[in-house]
Short mmCIF file of C-alpha atoms in Angstrom, two decimals:
data_model
loop_
_atom_site.label_atom_id
_atom_site.label_comp_id
_atom_site.label_asym_id
_atom_site.label_seq_id
_atom_site.Cartn_x
_atom_site.Cartn_y
_atom_site.Cartn_z
CA MET M 1 -2.08 -21.59 12.26
CA THR M 2 -1.33 -24.53 15.00
CA TYR M 3 2.52 -23.71 13.89
CA ALA M 4 2.59 -19.90 14.32
CA LYS M 5 0.60 -20.26 17.52
CA ARG M 6 2.86 -22.93 19.17
CA LEU M 7 6.01 -20.96 18.19
CA LYS M 8 4.70 -17.65 19.45
CA ALA M 9 3.67 -18.92 22.80
CA ALA M 10 6.86 -20.96 22.94
CA MET M 11 9.28 -17.59 22.23
CA SER M 12 6.78 -15.37 24.58
CA GLY M 13 7.27 -18.42 27.52
CA LEU M 14 11.24 -18.32 26.97
CA ALA M 15 11.45 -14.64 26.68
CA VAL M 16 9.93 -14.61 30.27
CA GLY M 17 11.72 -17.33 31.69
CA ALA M 18 14.58 -15.58 30.95
CA GLY M 19 14.11 -12.49 32.52
CA MET M 20 13.93 -10.66 29.47
CA PRO M 21 10.38 -8.85 28.50
CA ALA M 22 7.73 -10.97 26.62
CA LEU M 23 8.25 -10.20 22.81
CA ALA M 24 5.15 -7.61 21.77
CA TRP M 25 3.12 -10.62 19.76
CA ALA M 26 -0.32 -9.74 21.24
CA GLU M 27 -0.15 -6.48 22.70
CA PRO M 28 -3.20 -4.55 21.32
CA GLU M 29 -1.31 -1.16 21.68
CA VAL M 30 1.74 -2.85 19.04
CA ILE M 31 0.04 -5.00 16.94
CA GLY M 32 0.40 -3.72 13.18
CA ARG M 33 3.68 -2.54 13.53
CA PRO M 34 7.17 -3.32 13.88
CA VAL M 35 8.41 -3.34 17.13
CA GLU M 36 11.93 -3.92 18.43
CA HIS M 37 13.29 -7.15 18.80
CA GLN M 38 10.36 -8.75 17.00
CA LEU M 39 11.03 -12.00 15.83
CA ASN M 40 9.42 -13.41 12.16
CA MET M 41 6.12 -11.80 10.69
CA GLN M 42 4.09 -9.74 12.14
CA PRO M 43 1.29 -11.11 14.25
CA ALA M 44 -1.52 -11.86 11.37
CA VAL M 45 -5.00 -10.52 12.05
CA THR M 46 -6.27 -11.70 9.04
CA GLY M 47 -7.54 -15.50 8.12
CA ILE M 48 -5.05 -15.68 5.32
CA GLY M 49 -2.38 -13.83 7.02
CA ASP M 50 -2.25 -16.84 9.48
CA TYR M 51 -2.38 -19.41 6.85
CA ILE M 52 0.84 -17.93 5.58
CA TYR M 53 2.32 -17.85 8.66
CA SER M 54 1.87 -21.05 9.44
CA LEU M 55 2.49 -22.28 5.91
CA HIS M 56 5.70 -20.14 5.90
CA ASN M 57 6.70 -22.19 9.07
CA TRP M 58 5.87 -25.25 7.69
CA MET M 59 8.04 -24.86 4.87
CA MET M 60 10.98 -24.17 6.86
CA ILE M 61 10.53 -27.02 8.74
CA VAL M 62 10.87 -28.97 5.43
CA CYS M 63 13.74 -26.82 4.32
CA LEU M 64 15.74 -27.57 7.53
CA ILE M 65 15.10 -31.40 7.24
CA ILE M 66 16.17 -31.43 3.75
CA PHE M 67 19.49 -29.17 4.91
CA ILE M 68 20.17 -31.56 7.82
CA GLY M 69 19.61 -34.70 5.42
CA VAL M 70 22.06 -33.65 2.55
CA PHE M 71 24.28 -32.09 4.19
CA GLY M 72 24.52 -34.90 6.86
CA VAL M 73 25.47 -37.28 3.99
CA MET M 74 27.35 -35.46 2.48
CA PHE M 75 29.33 -34.93 5.44
CA TYR M 76 29.35 -38.21 7.09
CA SER M 77 30.48 -39.91 3.71
CA VAL M 78 33.32 -37.49 3.52
CA PHE M 79 34.44 -37.69 6.90
CA LYS M 80 33.81 -41.52 6.84
CA HIS M 81 35.22 -42.64 3.60
CA ARG M 82 38.33 -40.04 3.21
CA LYS M 83 41.59 -41.05 1.49
CA SER M 84 43.57 -41.07 4.62
CA LEU M 85 41.74 -44.46 5.99
CA GLY M 86 42.18 -45.94 2.86
CA HIS M 87 38.93 -45.75 1.13
CA LYS M 88 39.01 -46.23 -2.94
CA PRO M 89 36.18 -44.19 -4.65
CA ALA M 90 33.42 -45.75 -5.46
CA THR M 91 32.97 -47.09 -9.68
CA PHE M 92 29.10 -47.78 -9.71
CA HIS M 93 27.12 -45.48 -12.26
CA GLU M 94 24.02 -45.85 -14.12
CA SER M 95 22.02 -46.74 -10.76
CA THR M 96 18.46 -47.22 -11.36
CA ALA M 97 16.92 -47.32 -7.98
CA VAL M 98 19.04 -43.94 -7.48
CA GLU M 99 18.05 -41.98 -10.54
CA ILE M 100 14.45 -43.06 -9.78
CA ALA M 101 14.85 -41.84 -6.04
CA TRP M 102 16.25 -38.89 -6.76
CA THR M 103 13.98 -38.08 -9.21
CA VAL M 104 10.76 -38.74 -7.50
CA VAL M 105 11.72 -37.74 -3.68
CA PRO M 106 12.00 -34.03 -5.05
CA PHE M 107 8.70 -34.37 -7.23
CA LEU M 108 6.86 -35.26 -4.12
CA ILE M 109 8.65 -32.48 -2.16
CA VAL M 110 7.72 -29.93 -4.61
CA ILE M 111 4.04 -31.51 -5.10
CA GLY M 112 3.62 -31.20 -1.19
CA MET M 113 4.79 -27.73 -0.94
CA ALA M 114 2.89 -25.99 -3.98
CA LEU M 115 -0.55 -27.55 -3.04
CA PRO M 116 -0.83 -25.36 -0.23
CA ALA M 117 0.80 -22.47 -1.35
CA THR M 118 -1.71 -22.37 -4.52
CA HIS M 119 -4.64 -22.65 -2.19
CA ALA M 120 -3.11 -19.74 -0.45
CA VAL M 121 -2.47 -17.91 -3.49
CA VAL M 122 -5.98 -18.56 -5.01
CA ALA M 123 -7.78 -17.68 -1.75
CA MET M 124 -6.18 -14.04 -2.00
CA LYS M 125 -7.26 -13.35 -5.21
CA ASP M 126 -10.99 -14.17 -4.30
CA THR M 127 -12.58 -10.80 -4.23
CA SER M 128 -15.88 -11.73 -4.76
CA ASN M 129 -18.81 -10.73 -3.01
CA PRO M 130 -17.10 -8.24 -0.54
CA ASP M 131 -18.97 -6.25 2.04
CA LEU M 132 -17.09 -2.90 0.79
CA THR M 133 -15.20 -1.50 -1.80
CA ILE M 134 -12.13 0.82 -1.72
CA LYS M 135 -10.40 2.67 -4.33
CA VAL M 136 -6.81 3.17 -3.76
CA THR M 137 -4.77 5.35 -6.03
CA GLY M 138 -0.81 6.04 -5.39
CA MET M 139 0.84 9.14 -6.25
CA GLN M 140 4.03 10.93 -5.77
CA TRP M 141 4.29 10.65 -2.83
CA LYS M 142 0.36 9.74 -0.88
CA TRP M 143 -2.33 7.31 -1.17
CA GLY M 144 -6.10 8.43 -2.22
CA TYR M 145 -8.99 6.29 -1.18
CA ASP M 146 -12.29 6.43 -2.57
CA TYR M 147 -14.93 4.59 -0.98
CA LEU M 148 -16.84 2.97 -3.98
CA LYS M 149 -19.39 0.39 -2.52
CA GLY M 150 -21.11 -0.46 0.52
CA GLU M 151 -21.11 1.68 3.73
CA GLY M 152 -19.46 5.54 3.04
CA GLU M 153 -19.91 5.30 -0.51
CA GLY M 154 -18.75 8.32 -1.96
CA ILE M 155 -16.10 9.61 0.22
CA GLY M 156 -13.20 10.25 -0.71
CA PHE M 157 -9.72 11.87 0.90
CA LEU M 158 -6.46 11.69 0.26
CA SER M 159 -3.75 10.48 2.96
CA ASN M 160 -0.32 11.95 3.64
CA LEU M 161 2.68 11.57 5.68
CA SER M 162 1.61 13.66 9.41
CA THR M 163 5.33 13.08 11.01
CA PRO M 164 6.70 16.61 10.77
CA ARG M 165 9.98 17.17 8.57
CA SER M 166 11.46 18.68 11.56
CA ALA M 167 11.56 14.93 13.17
CA VAL M 168 13.52 13.61 10.14
CA GLY M 169 16.00 16.31 9.88
CA GLU M 170 18.28 16.59 6.64
CA PRO M 171 21.57 14.69 5.68
CA GLY M 172 23.87 16.24 7.93
CA VAL M 173 21.50 17.80 10.10
CA ALA M 174 20.01 16.27 12.91
CA PRO M 175 16.02 16.49 13.79
CA THR M 176 15.15 18.94 16.04
CA THR M 177 11.50 17.41 17.25
CA ALA M 178 11.69 13.98 18.93
CA ARG M 179 10.64 11.05 17.12
CA THR M 180 7.33 8.68 18.47
CA GLU M 181 7.29 5.15 17.94
CA THR M 182 5.08 5.65 14.85
CA TYR M 183 8.10 7.69 13.58
CA LEU M 184 7.40 7.87 9.33
CA LEU M 185 4.39 5.17 10.07
CA GLU M 186 1.54 8.19 10.93
CA VAL M 187 -0.52 9.77 8.56
CA ASP M 188 -3.17 12.39 8.38
CA ASN M 189 -6.14 10.78 7.73
CA GLU M 190 -6.22 7.28 7.80
CA MET M 191 -8.55 4.26 5.94
CA VAL M 192 -10.98 3.01 8.36
CA VAL M 193 -13.23 -0.18 8.02
CA PRO M 194 -15.03 -2.11 10.33
CA VAL M 195 -14.08 -5.53 11.72
CA ASN M 196 -14.85 -8.53 10.48
CA LYS M 197 -16.05 -7.44 7.02
CA LYS M 198 -14.61 -8.34 3.54
CA VAL M 199 -12.57 -5.46 2.29
CA ARG M 200 -12.30 -5.34 -1.67
CA LEU M 201 -9.19 -2.93 -2.72
CA VAL M 202 -9.09 -1.59 -6.49
CA LEU M 203 -5.89 -0.12 -6.96
CA THR M 204 -4.14 2.08 -9.78
CA ALA M 205 -1.64 4.83 -9.80
CA ASN M 206 -1.13 8.44 -11.23
CA ASP M 207 2.48 8.38 -12.01
CA VAL M 208 4.67 5.34 -11.29
CA ILE M 209 4.11 2.45 -10.25
CA HIS M 210 3.65 2.26 -6.12
CA SER M 211 2.86 -1.23 -3.92
CA TRP M 212 0.04 -0.91 -0.86
CA THR M 213 1.37 -3.41 1.38
CA ILE M 214 -0.10 -4.32 5.39
CA PRO M 215 2.25 -7.25 6.83
CA ALA M 216 -0.97 -7.79 9.58
CA PHE M 217 -3.03 -8.13 6.44
CA ALA M 218 -0.94 -10.64 4.57
CA VAL M 219 -1.81 -8.15 1.79
CA LYS M 220 0.72 -6.69 -0.89
CA GLN M 221 -0.59 -5.30 -4.44
CA ASP M 222 1.15 -3.30 -6.60
CA ALA M 223 -1.09 0.14 -7.93
CA ILE M 224 0.26 0.14 -11.72
CA PRO M 225 -0.75 3.53 -13.81
CA GLY M 226 -3.26 2.26 -16.40
CA PHE M 227 -4.32 -1.03 -14.75
CA VAL M 228 -6.64 -1.75 -12.04
CA ARG M 229 -5.34 -4.30 -9.48
CA ASP M 230 -8.04 -5.51 -6.68
CA THR M 231 -7.11 -7.33 -3.62
CA TRP M 232 -8.77 -8.15 -0.18
CA PHE M 233 -8.80 -8.35 3.32
CA LYS M 234 -11.01 -9.14 6.69
CA ALA M 235 -9.32 -7.84 9.55
CA GLU M 236 -10.69 -10.04 12.86
CA LYS M 237 -9.39 -7.24 15.60
CA ILE M 238 -9.93 -4.21 16.07
CA GLY M 239 -6.60 -2.19 16.05
CA THR M 240 -4.75 0.29 14.05
CA TYR M 241 -2.17 -1.50 11.63
CA ARG M 242 0.74 0.33 9.27
CA GLY M 243 2.45 -0.10 6.69
CA ASN M 244 4.09 1.44 3.36
CA CYS M 245 4.48 1.72 0.02
CA VAL M 246 7.28 -1.08 -0.76
CA GLU M 247 7.65 -0.25 -4.51
CA LEU M 248 10.57 2.13 -4.95
CA CYS M 249 8.72 5.07 -6.30
CA GLY M 250 11.08 8.24 -5.97
CA LYS M 251 12.71 10.44 -3.69
CA GLU M 252 9.64 10.33 -1.21
CA HIS M 253 9.79 6.73 -1.35
CA ALA M 254 10.28 6.76 2.59
CA PHE M 255 7.81 9.08 3.32
CA MET M 256 4.76 7.49 1.72
CA PRO M 257 3.23 5.49 4.75
CA ILE M 258 -0.33 3.44 4.92
CA VAL M 259 -2.83 3.03 8.00
CA VAL M 260 -5.81 1.38 8.52
CA LYS M 261 -7.60 1.88 11.42
CA VAL M 262 -9.88 -1.55 11.83
CA VAL M 263 -13.23 -0.73 14.14
CA SER M 264 -16.47 -1.73 15.60
CA SER M 265 -19.48 -1.89 13.10
CA GLU M 266 -20.80 1.00 15.30
CA ASP M 267 -17.86 2.69 15.25
CA TYR M 268 -17.81 2.74 11.79
CA THR M 269 -21.11 3.95 11.33
CA ALA M 270 -20.22 6.86 13.35
CA TRP M 271 -17.03 7.50 11.58
CA VAL M 272 -19.09 7.67 8.08
CA ASN M 273 -21.11 9.97 9.40
CA THR M 274 -18.70 12.00 10.87
CA LYS M 275 -16.84 12.02 7.72
CA LYS M 276 -20.16 12.86 5.40
CA LYS M 277 -20.43 15.95 7.53
CA GLU M 278 -16.52 17.43 7.39
CA MET M 279 -17.27 16.57 3.44
CA ALA M 280 -20.06 18.82 3.42
CA ALA M 281 -18.44 21.34 5.09
CA LEU M 282 -15.57 21.39 3.11
CA ALA M 283 -17.59 21.37 -0.29
CA ASP M 284 -17.68 25.21 -0.43
CA ASP M 285 -20.14 27.14 -1.85
CA PRO M 286 -18.37 27.23 -5.66
CA ASN M 287 -20.37 30.68 -6.14
CA LYS M 288 -18.30 32.44 -3.28
CA VAL M 289 -16.27 35.08 -4.21
CA TRP M 290 -12.84 35.21 -2.20
CA THR M 291 -10.82 37.90 -1.82
CA ILE M 292 -6.96 37.25 -2.86
CA ASP M 293 -5.41 37.17 0.40
CA GLU M 294 -8.05 33.99 1.64
CA LEU M 295 -7.02 32.33 -1.27
CA LYS M 296 -3.37 32.36 -0.88
CA THR M 297 -3.50 31.83 2.55
CA LYS M 298 -5.67 28.45 2.01
CA GLY M 299 -3.48 27.85 -0.97
CA GLU M 300 -0.38 27.72 1.14
CA LYS M 301 -1.85 24.75 3.54
CA ILE M 302 -2.97 23.00 0.16
CA TYR M 303 0.68 23.34 -1.48
CA ALA M 304 2.18 22.23 1.71
CA ALA M 305 0.19 19.18 1.88
CA ASN M 306 -0.02 18.07 -1.87
CA CYS M 307 2.77 19.95 -4.01
CA VAL M 308 5.60 20.58 -1.78
CA ALA M 309 7.43 17.30 -1.98
CA CYS M 310 7.76 17.60 -5.94
CA HIS M 311 7.67 21.27 -6.43
CA GLN M 312 9.78 22.24 -3.20
CA ALA M 313 8.98 24.97 -0.49
CA SER M 314 10.70 27.29 -3.00
CA GLY M 315 8.75 26.66 -6.35
CA GLN M 316 11.95 25.67 -7.68
CA GLY M 317 11.26 22.15 -8.75
CA VAL M 318 13.91 19.10 -8.55
CA PRO M 319 16.29 19.48 -11.41
CA ASN M 320 15.63 17.31 -14.21
CA ALA M 321 12.75 15.42 -12.15
CA PHE M 322 9.96 17.89 -11.64
CA ALA M 323 9.37 21.21 -12.76
CA SER M 324 10.35 24.74 -11.32
CA LEU M 325 6.81 26.84 -10.84
CA VAL M 326 8.87 29.81 -10.56
CA GLY M 327 8.80 31.75 -13.95
CA SER M 328 6.80 29.06 -15.23
CA PRO M 329 4.76 29.81 -18.39
CA VAL M 330 2.23 27.88 -17.34
CA VAL M 331 1.65 29.51 -13.71
CA LEU M 332 2.37 33.16 -15.29
CA GLY M 333 -0.02 32.78 -18.56
CA PRO M 334 -3.58 32.56 -18.89
CA LYS M 335 -4.98 30.48 -15.59
CA ALA M 336 -7.51 28.43 -18.01
CA GLU M 337 -4.14 26.28 -18.80
CA GLN M 338 -3.16 26.09 -15.32
CA ILE M 339 -6.87 24.98 -14.29
CA ASN M 340 -6.79 22.17 -17.27
CA VAL M 341 -3.33 20.97 -15.79
CA LEU M 342 -4.30 20.48 -12.26
CA LEU M 343 -7.78 18.80 -13.23
CA ASN M 344 -6.48 16.80 -16.08
CA GLY M 345 -2.70 16.63 -15.43
CA LYS M 346 -0.09 16.79 -18.07
CA HIS M 347 2.82 14.87 -19.53
CA SER M 348 4.93 17.41 -21.65
CA GLY M 349 8.25 14.97 -21.65
CA LYS M 350 10.40 17.12 -20.75
CA TYR M 351 10.48 15.25 -17.24
CA PRO M 352 10.44 11.36 -16.58
CA SER M 353 7.17 11.83 -14.51
CA ALA M 354 3.57 13.08 -15.43
CA MET M 355 1.71 15.60 -13.52
CA PRO M 356 -1.28 14.00 -12.06
CA ALA M 357 -4.86 14.78 -12.13
CA TRP M 358 -5.90 16.54 -8.65
CA LYS M 359 -10.00 16.21 -9.25
CA GLN M 360 -9.81 14.59 -6.14
CA LEU M 361 -9.41 18.32 -4.65
CA SER M 362 -12.07 20.19 -4.14
CA ASP M 363 -12.97 23.38 -6.46
CA THR M 364 -12.01 26.07 -3.45
CA ASP M 365 -8.53 24.02 -3.15
CA ILE M 366 -7.91 24.05 -6.59
CA ALA M 367 -8.69 28.07 -6.86
CA SER M 368 -6.71 28.64 -3.75
CA VAL M 369 -3.65 26.62 -4.67
CA ILE M 370 -3.87 28.15 -8.05
CA THR M 371 -3.66 31.74 -7.00
CA TYR M 372 -0.76 30.88 -4.20
CA THR M 373 1.34 29.99 -7.06
CA ARG M 374 0.47 32.99 -9.04
CA ASN M 375 0.96 35.22 -6.60
CA ASN M 376 4.27 33.82 -4.51
CA TRP M 377 8.05 33.67 -4.84
CA THR M 378 8.79 36.17 -7.56
CA ASN M 379 5.77 35.08 -9.86
CA LYS M 380 2.99 38.03 -10.92
CA ALA M 381 1.00 36.53 -12.82
CA GLY M 382 -1.04 38.81 -14.93
CA GLU M 383 -4.15 36.90 -14.10
CA ASN M 384 -3.47 36.64 -10.66
CA ILE M 385 -6.59 35.27 -8.44
CA VAL M 386 -8.86 32.11 -9.36
CA GLN M 387 -12.52 31.89 -8.35
CA PRO M 388 -13.98 28.28 -7.47
CA SER M 389 -16.41 29.23 -10.00
CA GLU M 390 -13.91 28.54 -12.62
CA VAL M 391 -12.61 25.68 -11.45
CA LEU M 392 -16.55 24.20 -11.46
CA ALA M 393 -17.21 25.22 -14.82
CA ALA M 394 -13.81 23.52 -15.96
CA ARG M 395 -14.88 20.31 -14.78
CA GLY M 396 -17.54 20.53 -16.48
CA LYS M 397 -15.87 20.91 -20.40
#
């Protein structure tokens, strides 16, 4: 930590002294995301992050000393003992002292570097006694968060990129909306956690390998289908921290940001209460009978938020990657099959990626998006409407 703080202070002082704007190490408004002209790693806000930063700087110093020593001796020897000065090559060999030295010295260097590194790795895997446990599910291309233990237990939501596509543009097409400072690093639902609390993350994935990464926390953990991995962090500073999926996970890989909002204990309690009220309000009465127009209107929004990345706005999918919904036998066939696919997922083998399960959506959300697909584009399904009560009944089977 000492090295990291000294380097930060020195670089900030140099920048100001030279008439340049100070590098944004400690400005609260920029902590937790990349900033222009930033030097080295993002400022750490966890104890392990500070330790890793200092360890990184220390090892860089060790490597620099080795580099200068080895190449200094080599260049000196080449220059001072070149043939043009009349030097002849040495003929000594099998020097016991030299062989012992070049074995023992590197061994001691490796041990000296391995011990603190091992300490960091062991500490990073110690997920015992958490204050809060959150399940993180990676999926193409969004994150699902379920609060399993601790204050907020029972809360669950999806987190999608909130940068509008009009700000992204297309190949050969310029964006029509101005880009913000958090371009491609903003979401509609942030993970919210309290400051100075140990948060354990349990990670898995629905489809392919993803990787949950927040540089300011010094956290990078793969989310692998069929496996459960865990990691933890304890943020020591209130703020908003941003990261990305850093495992190449498909065509929308660049649009899968991660945002964690660290708040005070009081604000976290208020957020939990608000979130639970929102969830209760969204949990529509499954016995309510909706009109087809109501379901289609709601279904269009659910489709745009969760389905368009794979199946496209046109419903045509992506050839050899994701199924088309236009004319699909599942969409046009008995609705029970489509309900089952959304609740439990499906891997037909025709495409490389499986259709993930969407149980985290409410009964009304699933009913509405199914109804939307059955009545949109050129689709005119015989069983053209699904009510929430039908989805609820299918969940219990």
